Structures are given as structure tokens and as C-alpha cells.
């Protein structure tokens, strides 16, 4: 698989990250739980990794279901580029 | 990936420094032990009177200050808190009680295994079991809640205490107690232990090394990243133990350890259980505290009090084994940590239903 840019969604708790995975998977979208990338934060929680194309839908699902997330970052395949805070 | 090299390097550094510190005077198989060293500090300041385990360990001071310094350098010093401080305080107490029944934090558990102490295998099994049990609670809805940004002053208090303790170690005023015999009387030169602590603090902050996190991530999201640090400590401590002759394979007569398998298992189960609910092992708590996390600073205070309770109430094990008080304390600890887990989930569910407007908040 060719590594592409991806979005990382961070949460205030591990439990919310797990709920997020369940919710997004249930909607038929691809999501993978990963440790919060070191470049984003020195904290050691769990984050959700999704494809940038799915971001709009994912946002909408979270809003509808009342699932609060902390931030959304875009991580570039090009390692020299710093992660970008989307929201 | 750079990331992976970082965690393996940190583990290697930790494993090697731990063996070297023993070589230079630290207690056998205890080059570094976060639980034991916090316990020694509790003794040194008179919070308990166990005459053999009282010493101001510069390693602990170094961990906090190393993380503090590097977090400033990388602009990662963020003062946060307010994520269930009281619960964290109590989980810190029980994490310490469990560790002192086993006689070591998760880090020393790895160092003991690397030195051939097979009793630590029972501890490892317990630790893994504890982390898995705690992870079930997280899956079920356990959360200590989010933290918030706090006034910056909050983040400077523990590092300031660390500096004061360092001054006490160097000046050695009369009210600070230093053991004349036992493990507390064994220590490497201050400058070496402080440097080792600072270096480990810096690299642990960079790599986020965590024993409990390693097992949790592997189990929960099948991510092996943090466990590489764990394995790296083991491999390098093993190599250096073999090299410097500290390696001794077996169950009997292991330094500062007992051979009661059941209580090695249960002690570490309690420590792992509490650690995963706290989101990190004792080492990780110190690093987080250094980078401004006041919830972790409070956990550190919980561990300090837990150490005092352990020795004042004769809960801590000795090389002769685990006394009846220690056994009762571990069982009470397991019950109370479980009670915290269940009630936390219950209250979270109620809160969630109120937020959804399904029930009216009374």
C-alpha cells in the first residue's frame, strides 16, 4: 500500500477514541486507532487515523452522535513537512 | 522510522545506565526503581521510619527535572490538570502498595528479569494481567475525564520541590534521614545518579517510554511501538548484566526480592491495574509531571503517601516474604480499584444520559 497523507483525530480520553472507532467503522468508513503521533503531542493517548477524503463525513457523524473530539491534524507523507492543525 | 529508533535508544540507555548505577553503588538489581526510590525519599524526609530504606535518590529528581528542562526546550511544557485529581491520588497510593509487595516498579521488574531473577516473571504475568483488566474498564467506559489548561504556577511546584530535595541531598541537613544499613545505604555518587536521572528524564520525555502503555497499546490497538522500549531495556540490561557479572539465574536468594510467586503476581497485578487506569507507569507519571501535568504530579504525591503507608503499616514485602498486612492490603487495593472502575463507569453513563437529555439531572 502506498502511504498517503492522512488525518489524525485526537480525543480527551482513550474511551472516546474507542467509541469513535466503533462509530466510524459502523458507518462503513475506514478508521485505525494509533498512538497519538509524537510530532503532534508529548502525551501518550490513542488517536483515530482516517483518510482526508472522509473528514467531512466523519465530522458530520461525530456531530450527529454528540461525540466530542479534541483536534484534527493532517499528517503529510512527506516527513519533512510538519503536521498541520486542521481544527 | 525515527520514532522507533528513539524508543529503542531510550530503552537501551535506561538498561545500560541501570546496570552501571549498580556497578557504581546502587542496590543490586535496583539501578533504577521508581517505586523503591520514591519510597526511599519518603523515608528520608521522615514520612516512614523503616531504617533500611531512607535516602534522597537524585535519580527521581533527575527524571522530573530532565523532563522539565527538555519540555521547555521543545516548547512542550504545558500546564494542565483537573482530570480527577483525587482518584489519581488514590490510584497512586495503590500502585505503590502493589509495587512494594512485589518489591519494584514495572521498570525494576524488567531489570530484575534481565539480571536472571525468575521471581520477576510472576510479577510480569501479574502486571500484564493487571493492565488487561484495567483496559477492559477503559473499553467499558472508564475515563478520568479531560484535563484543562491551568495557571502556569501549578506546573512549577513539583520541579521546585525536586530542586529543594536536591539541595537537601547535597547539604544533608540533620532532619533528612540517610540509612546506615540496607538498600537505603547503597548508592552511586550523587553526580552520577543525578546525571543518569536527567538523561533518562530527557529521553523518556522525547520517546514517551512507558511500561504500562506498552502492554496497553499492544493489547488494545495492536500497536507494538512502546513495547519496543520495554524489550530494549531488557535486552541491554541483560547484556550488561552478563558483561559485568551481575547476572544470576534462579528463584532463590535474589537480591532485594522474595520468592512468593502468588504475591509477586498479585502485587504487580495491582500495580498494573492502577497504572493503566492512571494512563501510565510510575516512571511515566514523573515525566508527565515534569512537563507540567499536575494530575501526574498529584499521582506522584499519591505514590509518596502510598510508600509511607506501606512501611508504616508493614505492608511492604521484605526478602523474607509478604506479611499478612501486605496480603490484606493488596486484596483491599484490588477491591477498591475495581470499585473505582465500576463507579466511574456508572457515573460516566449517568452524565452521558443527562447530556443526551434522556434523564433529568437530580
Short mmCIF file of C-alpha atoms in Angstrom, two decimals:
data_model
loop_
_atom_site.label_atom_id
_atom_site.label_comp_id
_atom_site.label_asym_id
_atom_site.label_seq_id
_atom_site.Cartn_x
_atom_site.Cartn_y
_atom_site.Cartn_z
CA UNK A 1 0.00 0.00 0.00
CA UNK A 2 1.32 3.43 -0.87
CA UNK A 3 1.41 5.65 2.19
CA UNK A 4 -0.59 8.80 1.61
CA UNK A 5 -1.33 11.83 3.70
CA UNK A 6 -3.78 11.10 6.48
CA UNK A 7 -5.80 12.80 9.16
CA UNK A 8 -5.39 12.16 12.86
CA UNK A 9 -8.18 12.89 15.29
CA UNK A 10 -7.28 13.23 18.95
CA UNK A 11 -9.58 12.78 21.94
CA UNK A 12 -9.78 13.75 25.57
CA UNK A 13 -9.87 10.11 26.65
CA UNK A 14 -8.97 6.67 25.40
CA UNK A 15 -12.56 5.59 25.84
CA UNK A 16 -13.77 8.27 23.42
CA UNK A 17 -11.21 7.10 20.88
CA UNK A 18 -12.62 3.58 21.16
CA UNK A 19 -16.17 4.88 20.77
CA UNK A 20 -15.04 6.84 17.73
CA UNK A 21 -13.60 3.72 16.12
CA UNK A 22 -16.84 1.82 16.69
CA UNK A 23 -18.94 4.68 15.32
CA UNK A 24 -16.89 5.28 12.19
CA UNK A 25 -16.48 1.58 11.42
CA UNK A 26 -20.23 1.19 11.88
CA UNK A 27 -20.72 3.81 9.19
CA UNK A 28 -18.68 1.76 6.76
CA UNK A 29 -15.67 4.09 6.72
CA UNK A 30 -12.07 3.12 7.30
CA UNK A 31 -10.50 4.05 10.61
CA UNK A 32 -7.46 2.82 12.51
CA UNK A 33 -6.56 3.54 16.10
CA UNK A 34 -2.94 4.60 16.55
CA UNK A 35 -0.86 6.08 19.37
CA UNK A 36 -1.01 9.88 19.13
CA UNK A 37 1.88 10.75 16.77
CA UNK A 38 4.85 12.13 18.70
CA UNK A 39 5.06 15.15 16.41
CA UNK A 40 1.60 16.24 17.48
CA UNK A 41 1.89 15.80 21.19
CA UNK A 42 4.09 14.60 24.03
CA UNK A 43 1.06 12.99 25.66
CA UNK A 44 0.55 9.31 25.13
CA UNK A 45 -3.07 8.76 24.27
CA UNK A 46 -4.75 6.96 21.42
CA UNK A 47 -5.92 8.72 18.28
CA UNK A 48 -8.01 7.81 15.24
CA UNK A 49 -6.44 7.74 11.80
CA UNK A 50 -8.69 8.38 8.82
CA UNK A 51 -8.38 9.29 5.18
CA UNK A 52 -8.57 13.05 4.43
CA UNK A 53 -11.41 12.40 1.94
CA UNK A 54 -13.57 11.06 4.77
CA UNK A 55 -13.02 14.01 7.07
CA UNK A 56 -16.17 15.91 6.20
CA UNK A 57 -18.38 12.85 6.68
CA UNK A 58 -16.58 11.88 9.88
CA UNK A 59 -17.11 15.37 11.30
CA UNK A 60 -20.80 15.16 10.50
CA UNK A 61 -21.17 11.75 12.12
CA UNK A 62 -19.42 12.96 15.29
CA UNK A 63 -21.65 16.00 15.45
CA UNK A 64 -24.83 13.98 15.00
CA UNK A 65 -23.86 11.43 17.65
CA UNK A 66 -22.50 14.02 20.06
CA UNK A 67 -19.02 12.55 20.14
CA UNK A 68 -16.56 15.26 21.10
CA UNK A 69 -13.03 15.15 19.78
CA UNK A 70 -10.11 17.34 20.70
CA UNK A 71 -8.34 18.24 17.45
CA UNK A 72 -7.88 17.18 13.86
CA UNK A 73 -4.43 17.15 12.27
CA UNK A 74 -3.28 16.46 8.77
CA UNK A 75 -0.10 14.42 8.63
CA UNK A 76 1.89 14.53 5.43
CA UNK A 77 3.54 11.60 3.81
CA UNK A 78 6.45 13.93 3.16
CA UNK A 79 8.28 13.55 6.51
CA UNK A 80 9.89 16.97 6.23
CA UNK A 81 6.51 18.68 6.44
CA UNK A 82 5.17 19.38 9.92
CA UNK A 83 1.66 18.19 10.84
CA UNK A 84 -0.98 20.79 10.15
CA UNK A 85 -3.66 21.60 12.70
CA UNK A 86 -6.96 21.49 10.83
CA UNK A 87 -9.23 22.30 13.74
CA UNK B 1 11.09 5.19 11.40
CA UNK B 2 12.82 7.75 13.60
CA UNK B 3 10.24 7.23 16.25
CA UNK B 4 11.09 3.58 16.66
CA UNK B 5 14.81 4.27 16.87
CA UNK B 6 14.07 6.81 19.59
CA UNK B 7 12.21 4.41 21.83
CA UNK B 8 14.74 1.61 21.33
CA UNK B 9 17.59 4.02 22.06
CA UNK B 10 15.88 5.25 25.22
CA UNK B 11 15.32 1.68 26.39
CA UNK B 12 18.94 0.80 25.68
CA UNK B 13 20.16 3.87 27.56
CA UNK B 14 17.97 3.04 30.51
CA UNK B 15 19.03 -0.62 30.61
CA UNK B 16 22.73 0.24 30.40
CA UNK B 17 22.61 3.12 32.91
CA UNK B 18 20.69 0.96 35.39
CA UNK B 19 23.36 -1.75 35.35
CA UNK B 20 26.14 0.84 35.57
CA UNK B 21 24.50 2.55 38.55
CA UNK B 22 24.53 -0.78 40.40
CA UNK B 23 28.19 -1.11 39.47
CA UNK B 24 28.83 2.32 41.00
CA UNK B 25 26.99 1.62 44.21
CA UNK B 26 23.20 1.44 43.82
CA UNK B 27 21.45 -1.58 45.42
CA UNK B 28 21.72 -4.85 43.45
CA UNK B 29 19.20 -5.26 40.61
CA UNK B 30 17.99 -1.79 41.57
CA UNK B 31 20.00 0.50 39.37
CA UNK B 32 16.72 2.30 38.87
CA UNK B 33 13.41 1.62 40.54
CA UNK B 34 10.89 4.42 40.53
CA UNK B 35 8.71 2.89 43.26
CA UNK B 36 11.63 1.94 45.51
CA UNK B 37 13.33 5.29 45.07
CA UNK B 38 10.17 7.29 45.82
CA UNK B 39 9.83 5.07 48.89
CA UNK B 40 13.42 5.91 49.89
CA UNK B 41 12.63 9.61 49.53
CA UNK B 42 9.53 9.19 51.71
CA UNK B 43 11.82 7.64 54.32
CA UNK B 44 14.49 10.31 54.00
CA UNK B 45 12.00 13.07 54.79
CA UNK B 46 10.65 11.10 57.74
CA UNK B 47 7.30 10.03 56.31
CA UNK B 48 8.14 6.47 57.39
CA UNK B 49 10.73 5.09 59.77
CA UNK B 50 11.90 1.92 58.02
CA UNK B 51 15.58 2.37 58.84
CA UNK B 52 16.90 0.43 55.84
CA UNK B 53 15.11 2.35 53.08
CA UNK B 54 15.71 6.04 53.69
CA UNK B 55 17.68 8.04 51.15
CA UNK B 56 17.10 11.05 48.89
CA UNK B 57 17.50 9.49 45.47
CA UNK B 58 18.78 12.03 42.91
CA UNK B 59 17.53 9.75 40.09
CA UNK B 60 13.91 10.68 40.85
CA UNK B 61 14.84 14.37 41.00
CA UNK B 62 16.64 13.92 37.67
CA UNK B 63 13.63 12.31 35.97
CA UNK B 64 11.39 15.24 36.92
CA UNK B 65 13.94 17.93 36.10
CA UNK B 66 15.14 16.24 32.90
CA UNK B 67 11.61 16.17 31.54
CA UNK B 68 11.06 19.73 32.81
CA UNK B 69 14.16 21.08 31.04
CA UNK B 70 13.62 19.32 27.72
CA UNK B 71 9.93 20.24 27.66
CA UNK B 72 10.96 23.88 27.97
CA UNK B 73 13.49 23.47 25.19
CA UNK B 74 10.93 21.96 22.83
CA UNK B 75 8.07 24.23 23.95
CA UNK B 76 6.13 21.22 25.19
CA UNK B 77 5.84 22.44 28.77
CA UNK B 78 2.09 22.69 29.13
CA UNK B 79 0.46 23.14 32.48
CA UNK B 80 -2.69 21.06 32.60
CA UNK B 81 -4.76 19.39 35.27
CA UNK B 82 -8.19 18.77 36.65
CA UNK B 83 -8.62 15.22 35.41
CA UNK B 84 -9.92 13.55 38.58
CA UNK B 85 -7.04 14.52 40.90
CA UNK B 86 -8.49 12.78 43.97
CA UNK B 87 -8.97 9.50 42.13
CA UNK B 88 -5.44 9.76 40.78
CA UNK B 89 -4.10 10.37 44.27
CA UNK B 90 -5.67 7.14 45.49
CA UNK B 91 -4.69 5.13 42.44
CA UNK B 92 -1.14 6.40 43.04
CA UNK B 93 -1.29 5.05 46.61
CA UNK B 94 -2.44 1.62 45.43
CA UNK B 95 0.02 1.49 42.55
CA UNK B 96 2.74 1.97 45.15
CA UNK B 97 1.35 -0.56 47.62
CA UNK B 98 1.20 -3.19 44.86
CA UNK B 99 4.70 -2.40 43.64
CA UNK B 100 6.16 -2.63 47.14
CA UNK B 101 4.58 -6.04 47.72
CA UNK B 102 6.36 -7.20 44.57
CA UNK B 103 9.42 -5.11 45.50
CA UNK B 104 9.77 -3.00 42.41
CA UNK B 105 8.04 -0.81 39.88
CA UNK B 106 7.43 -2.18 36.36
CA UNK B 107 10.83 -0.84 35.36
CA UNK B 108 12.67 -2.71 38.11
CA UNK B 109 10.62 -5.77 37.18
CA UNK B 110 12.28 -5.70 33.75
CA UNK B 111 15.71 -5.05 35.30
CA UNK B 112 15.22 -7.97 37.70
CA UNK B 113 14.30 -10.27 34.80
CA UNK B 114 17.37 -9.07 32.91
CA UNK B 115 19.53 -9.95 35.91
CA UNK B 116 18.18 -13.50 35.98
CA UNK B 117 15.66 -13.08 38.82
CA UNK B 118 12.96 -15.53 37.76
CA UNK B 119 10.60 -14.32 40.52
CA UNK B 120 10.05 -11.27 38.37
CA UNK B 121 8.33 -13.49 35.78
CA UNK B 122 5.42 -13.95 38.18
CA UNK B 123 5.42 -10.16 38.53
CA UNK B 124 5.38 -9.76 34.75
CA UNK B 125 2.43 -12.13 34.41
CA UNK B 126 0.59 -10.16 37.11
CA UNK B 127 1.48 -6.84 35.51
CA UNK B 128 0.16 -7.93 32.12
CA UNK B 129 -2.99 -9.30 33.74
CA UNK B 130 -3.49 -6.04 35.63
CA UNK B 131 -3.09 -3.92 32.50
CA UNK B 132 -5.53 -6.13 30.59
CA UNK B 133 -8.12 -5.94 33.39
CA UNK B 134 -7.74 -2.15 33.54
CA UNK B 135 -8.05 -1.93 29.77
CA UNK B 136 -11.38 -3.74 29.97
CA UNK B 137 -12.61 -0.90 32.16
CA UNK B 138 -11.41 1.65 29.62
CA UNK B 139 -13.25 -0.26 26.91
CA UNK B 140 -16.33 -0.28 29.12
CA UNK B 141 -16.32 3.49 29.53
CA UNK B 142 -13.81 4.28 32.26
CA UNK B 143 -12.29 7.71 31.95
CA UNK B 144 -10.78 10.14 34.43
CA UNK B 145 -12.07 12.97 32.28
CA UNK B 146 -10.27 15.57 30.29
CA UNK B 147 -7.68 17.91 31.69
CA UNK B 148 -7.69 21.67 31.29
CA UNK B 149 -5.05 24.30 30.98
CA UNK B 150 -4.10 25.68 34.38
CA UNK B 151 -2.24 28.67 35.70
CA UNK B 152 1.44 28.10 34.88
CA UNK B 153 2.47 28.32 38.52
CA UNK B 154 0.90 24.89 39.10
CA UNK B 155 3.44 23.27 36.81
CA UNK B 156 6.44 24.73 38.62
CA UNK B 157 5.64 23.44 42.08
CA UNK B 158 6.86 19.84 41.76
CA UNK B 159 10.05 20.80 39.85
CA UNK B 160 10.75 23.34 42.61
CA UNK B 161 10.29 20.65 45.25
CA UNK B 162 12.68 18.48 43.23
CA UNK B 163 15.31 21.24 43.35
CA UNK B 164 14.82 21.67 47.10
CA UNK B 165 15.23 17.91 47.61
CA UNK B 166 18.44 18.04 45.59
CA UNK B 167 19.76 20.82 47.82
CA UNK B 168 18.83 18.69 50.85
CA UNK B 169 20.73 15.76 49.38
CA UNK B 170 23.85 17.83 48.82
CA UNK B 171 23.73 19.82 52.08
CA UNK B 172 22.43 16.85 54.10
CA UNK B 173 20.74 18.78 56.91
CA UNK B 174 20.10 16.94 60.16
CA UNK B 175 16.38 16.41 59.56
CA UNK B 176 16.99 14.39 56.41
CA UNK B 177 17.49 10.73 57.26
CA UNK B 178 20.02 8.57 55.43
CA UNK B 179 20.02 4.82 56.06
CA UNK B 180 23.13 3.44 57.71
CA UNK B 181 22.44 -0.11 56.51
CA UNK B 182 20.27 -1.95 53.98
CA UNK B 183 19.36 -0.87 50.43
CA UNK B 184 18.96 2.76 51.51
CA UNK B 185 22.65 2.89 52.41
CA UNK B 186 23.69 1.72 48.96
CA UNK B 187 24.02 4.45 46.40
CA UNK B 188 26.15 5.57 43.49
CA UNK B 189 27.81 9.02 43.67
CA UNK B 190 25.30 11.88 43.66
CA UNK B 191 26.57 13.46 40.48
CA UNK B 192 26.32 10.18 38.55
CA UNK B 193 22.81 9.39 39.76
CA UNK B 194 21.63 12.91 39.04
CA UNK B 195 23.11 12.84 35.55
CA UNK B 196 21.63 9.42 34.84
CA UNK B 197 18.26 10.69 36.03
CA UNK B 198 18.45 13.82 33.89
CA UNK B 199 19.49 11.89 30.77
CA UNK B 200 16.74 9.31 31.24
CA UNK B 201 14.23 12.06 32.01
CA UNK B 202 15.11 13.85 28.78
CA UNK B 203 14.96 10.76 26.57
CA UNK B 204 11.88 9.35 28.25
CA UNK B 205 10.11 12.65 27.59
CA UNK B 206 11.14 12.57 23.95
CA UNK B 207 10.18 8.95 23.40
CA UNK B 208 7.20 8.68 25.80
CA UNK B 209 8.62 5.42 27.17
CA UNK B 210 6.02 3.70 29.36
CA UNK B 211 5.80 0.16 30.67
CA UNK B 212 2.04 0.10 31.20
CA UNK B 213 1.40 1.97 27.94
CA UNK B 214 3.40 -0.66 26.08
CA UNK B 215 1.23 -3.53 27.21
CA UNK B 216 -1.94 -1.44 26.85
CA UNK B 217 -1.25 -0.38 23.26
CA UNK B 218 -0.24 -3.87 22.23
CA UNK B 219 -3.43 -5.32 23.68
CA UNK B 220 -5.86 -2.55 22.82
CA UNK B 221 -4.78 -1.35 19.37
CA UNK B 222 -2.17 -3.99 18.42
CA UNK B 223 0.48 -1.30 18.29
CA UNK B 224 3.93 -2.53 19.38
CA UNK B 225 5.66 0.87 19.46
CA UNK B 226 6.02 1.35 23.22
CA UNK B 227 6.71 -2.32 23.89
CA UNK B 228 9.94 -1.94 21.89
CA UNK B 229 11.20 0.29 24.70
CA UNK B 230 10.32 -2.38 27.23
CA UNK B 231 12.15 -5.06 25.20
CA UNK B 232 15.12 -2.80 24.60
CA UNK B 233 15.58 -2.21 28.35
CA UNK B 234 15.51 -5.96 28.87
CA UNK B 235 17.98 -6.82 26.12
CA UNK B 236 20.53 -4.16 27.03
CA UNK B 237 20.27 -4.67 30.78
CA UNK B 238 20.71 -8.41 30.17
CA UNK B 239 23.81 -7.86 28.02
CA UNK B 240 25.37 -5.53 30.54
CA UNK B 241 24.46 -7.77 33.48
CA UNK B 242 26.24 -10.64 31.74
CA UNK B 243 29.15 -8.38 30.93
CA UNK B 244 29.60 -7.03 34.44
CA UNK B 245 28.87 -10.27 36.25
CA UNK B 246 25.66 -9.21 37.96
CA UNK B 247 23.65 -11.94 36.24
CA UNK B 248 22.42 -14.77 38.46
CA UNK B 249 19.70 -17.08 37.14
CA UNK B 250 17.19 -18.59 39.56
CA UNK B 251 14.45 -18.06 42.10
CA UNK B 252 16.33 -18.34 45.39
CA UNK B 253 18.48 -15.68 47.04
CA UNK B 254 17.83 -12.96 44.51
CA UNK B 255 18.81 -9.51 45.79
CA UNK B 256 16.02 -7.48 47.38
CA UNK B 257 13.33 -9.91 46.23
CA UNK B 258 11.18 -12.68 47.67
CA UNK B 259 10.08 -15.96 46.10
CA UNK B 260 6.39 -15.92 46.92
CA UNK B 261 5.07 -16.32 43.38
CA UNK B 262 1.41 -15.70 44.18
CA UNK B 263 2.09 -12.37 45.87
CA UNK B 264 4.64 -11.32 43.28
CA UNK B 265 1.84 -11.90 40.79
CA UNK B 266 -0.90 -10.15 42.77
CA UNK B 267 1.28 -7.22 43.84
CA UNK B 268 2.19 -6.44 40.26
CA UNK B 269 -1.39 -7.08 39.14
CA UNK B 270 -2.50 -4.28 41.46
CA UNK B 271 0.29 -2.01 40.20
CA UNK B 272 -0.50 -2.68 36.53
CA UNK B 273 -4.23 -2.31 37.10
CA UNK B 274 -3.83 1.08 38.79
CA UNK B 275 -1.19 2.18 36.25
CA UNK B 276 -3.38 1.60 33.22
CA UNK B 277 -6.32 3.44 34.81
CA UNK B 278 -3.90 6.28 35.51
CA UNK B 279 -2.64 6.13 31.93
CA UNK B 280 0.97 5.43 32.79
CA UNK B 281 3.51 3.57 34.92
CA UNK B 282 5.37 5.31 37.79
CA UNK B 283 8.22 6.44 35.50
CA UNK B 284 5.79 7.96 33.01
CA UNK B 285 3.98 9.81 35.80
CA UNK B 286 7.23 11.53 36.80
CA UNK B 287 7.98 12.53 33.21
CA UNK B 288 4.48 13.91 32.69
CA UNK B 289 4.73 15.77 35.99
CA UNK B 290 7.98 17.33 34.77
CA UNK B 291 6.36 18.62 31.59
CA UNK B 292 3.60 20.38 33.51
CA UNK B 293 0.94 17.72 34.01
CA UNK B 294 -0.34 18.46 37.52
CA UNK B 295 -2.54 15.35 37.53
CA UNK B 296 0.64 13.29 37.30
CA UNK B 297 2.25 15.46 39.98
CA UNK B 298 -0.64 14.56 42.25
CA UNK B 299 -0.19 10.90 41.33
CA UNK B 300 3.43 11.27 42.43
CA UNK B 301 2.23 12.63 45.78
CA UNK B 302 -0.12 9.63 45.99
CA UNK B 303 2.82 7.31 45.41
CA UNK B 304 4.83 9.12 48.09
CA UNK B 305 2.00 8.72 50.60
CA UNK B 306 1.47 5.12 49.43
CA UNK B 307 5.12 4.41 50.21
CA UNK B 308 4.76 5.89 53.69
CA UNK B 309 1.60 3.85 54.32
CA UNK B 310 3.34 0.70 53.03
CA UNK B 311 6.11 0.96 55.58
CA UNK B 312 4.18 2.48 58.47
CA UNK B 313 1.57 -0.30 58.28
CA UNK B 314 4.11 -3.03 57.42
CA UNK B 315 2.53 -3.71 54.03
CA UNK B 316 5.75 -3.75 52.00
CA UNK B 317 7.38 -7.11 51.39
CA UNK B 318 10.84 -7.97 52.65
CA UNK B 319 13.24 -10.53 51.20
CA UNK B 320 11.65 -12.92 53.77
CA UNK B 321 8.30 -12.63 52.02
CA UNK B 322 4.98 -10.83 52.23
CA UNK B 323 3.40 -10.34 55.65
CA UNK B 324 -0.29 -10.70 56.41
CA UNK B 325 -0.79 -6.92 56.35
CA UNK B 326 0.63 -6.71 52.85
CA UNK B 327 -1.63 -9.50 51.62
CA UNK B 328 -4.73 -7.88 53.08
CA UNK B 329 -3.70 -4.52 51.62
CA UNK B 330 -3.31 -5.95 48.12
CA UNK B 331 -6.76 -7.57 48.31
CA UNK B 332 -8.32 -4.35 49.61
CA UNK B 333 -6.44 -2.49 46.88
CA UNK B 334 -7.80 -4.75 44.15
CA UNK B 335 -11.33 -4.38 45.50
CA UNK B 336 -11.09 -0.60 45.84
CA UNK B 337 -9.51 -0.07 42.43
CA UNK B 338 -12.30 -2.22 40.95
CA UNK B 339 -14.88 -0.20 42.88
CA UNK B 340 -13.34 3.00 41.47
CA UNK B 341 -13.52 1.47 38.00
CA UNK B 342 -17.15 0.40 38.23
CA UNK B 343 -18.45 3.57 39.88
CA UNK B 344 -16.55 5.73 37.44
CA UNK B 345 -18.24 3.96 34.52
CA UNK B 346 -21.62 4.22 36.22
CA UNK B 347 -21.29 7.97 36.83
CA UNK B 348 -20.00 8.50 33.30
CA UNK B 349 -23.06 6.75 31.91
CA UNK B 350 -25.40 8.86 34.02
CA UNK B 351 -23.57 12.02 32.90
CA UNK B 352 -23.80 10.95 29.29
CA UNK B 353 -27.53 10.27 29.55
CA UNK B 354 -28.11 13.65 31.17
CA UNK B 355 -26.15 15.30 28.36
CA UNK B 356 -28.24 13.47 25.80
CA UNK B 357 -31.35 14.71 27.58
CA UNK B 358 -32.54 11.18 28.34
CA UNK B 359 -32.80 11.65 32.07
CA UNK B 360 -33.18 14.70 34.22
CA UNK B 361 -30.25 15.51 36.45
CA UNK B 362 -31.29 15.38 40.08
#
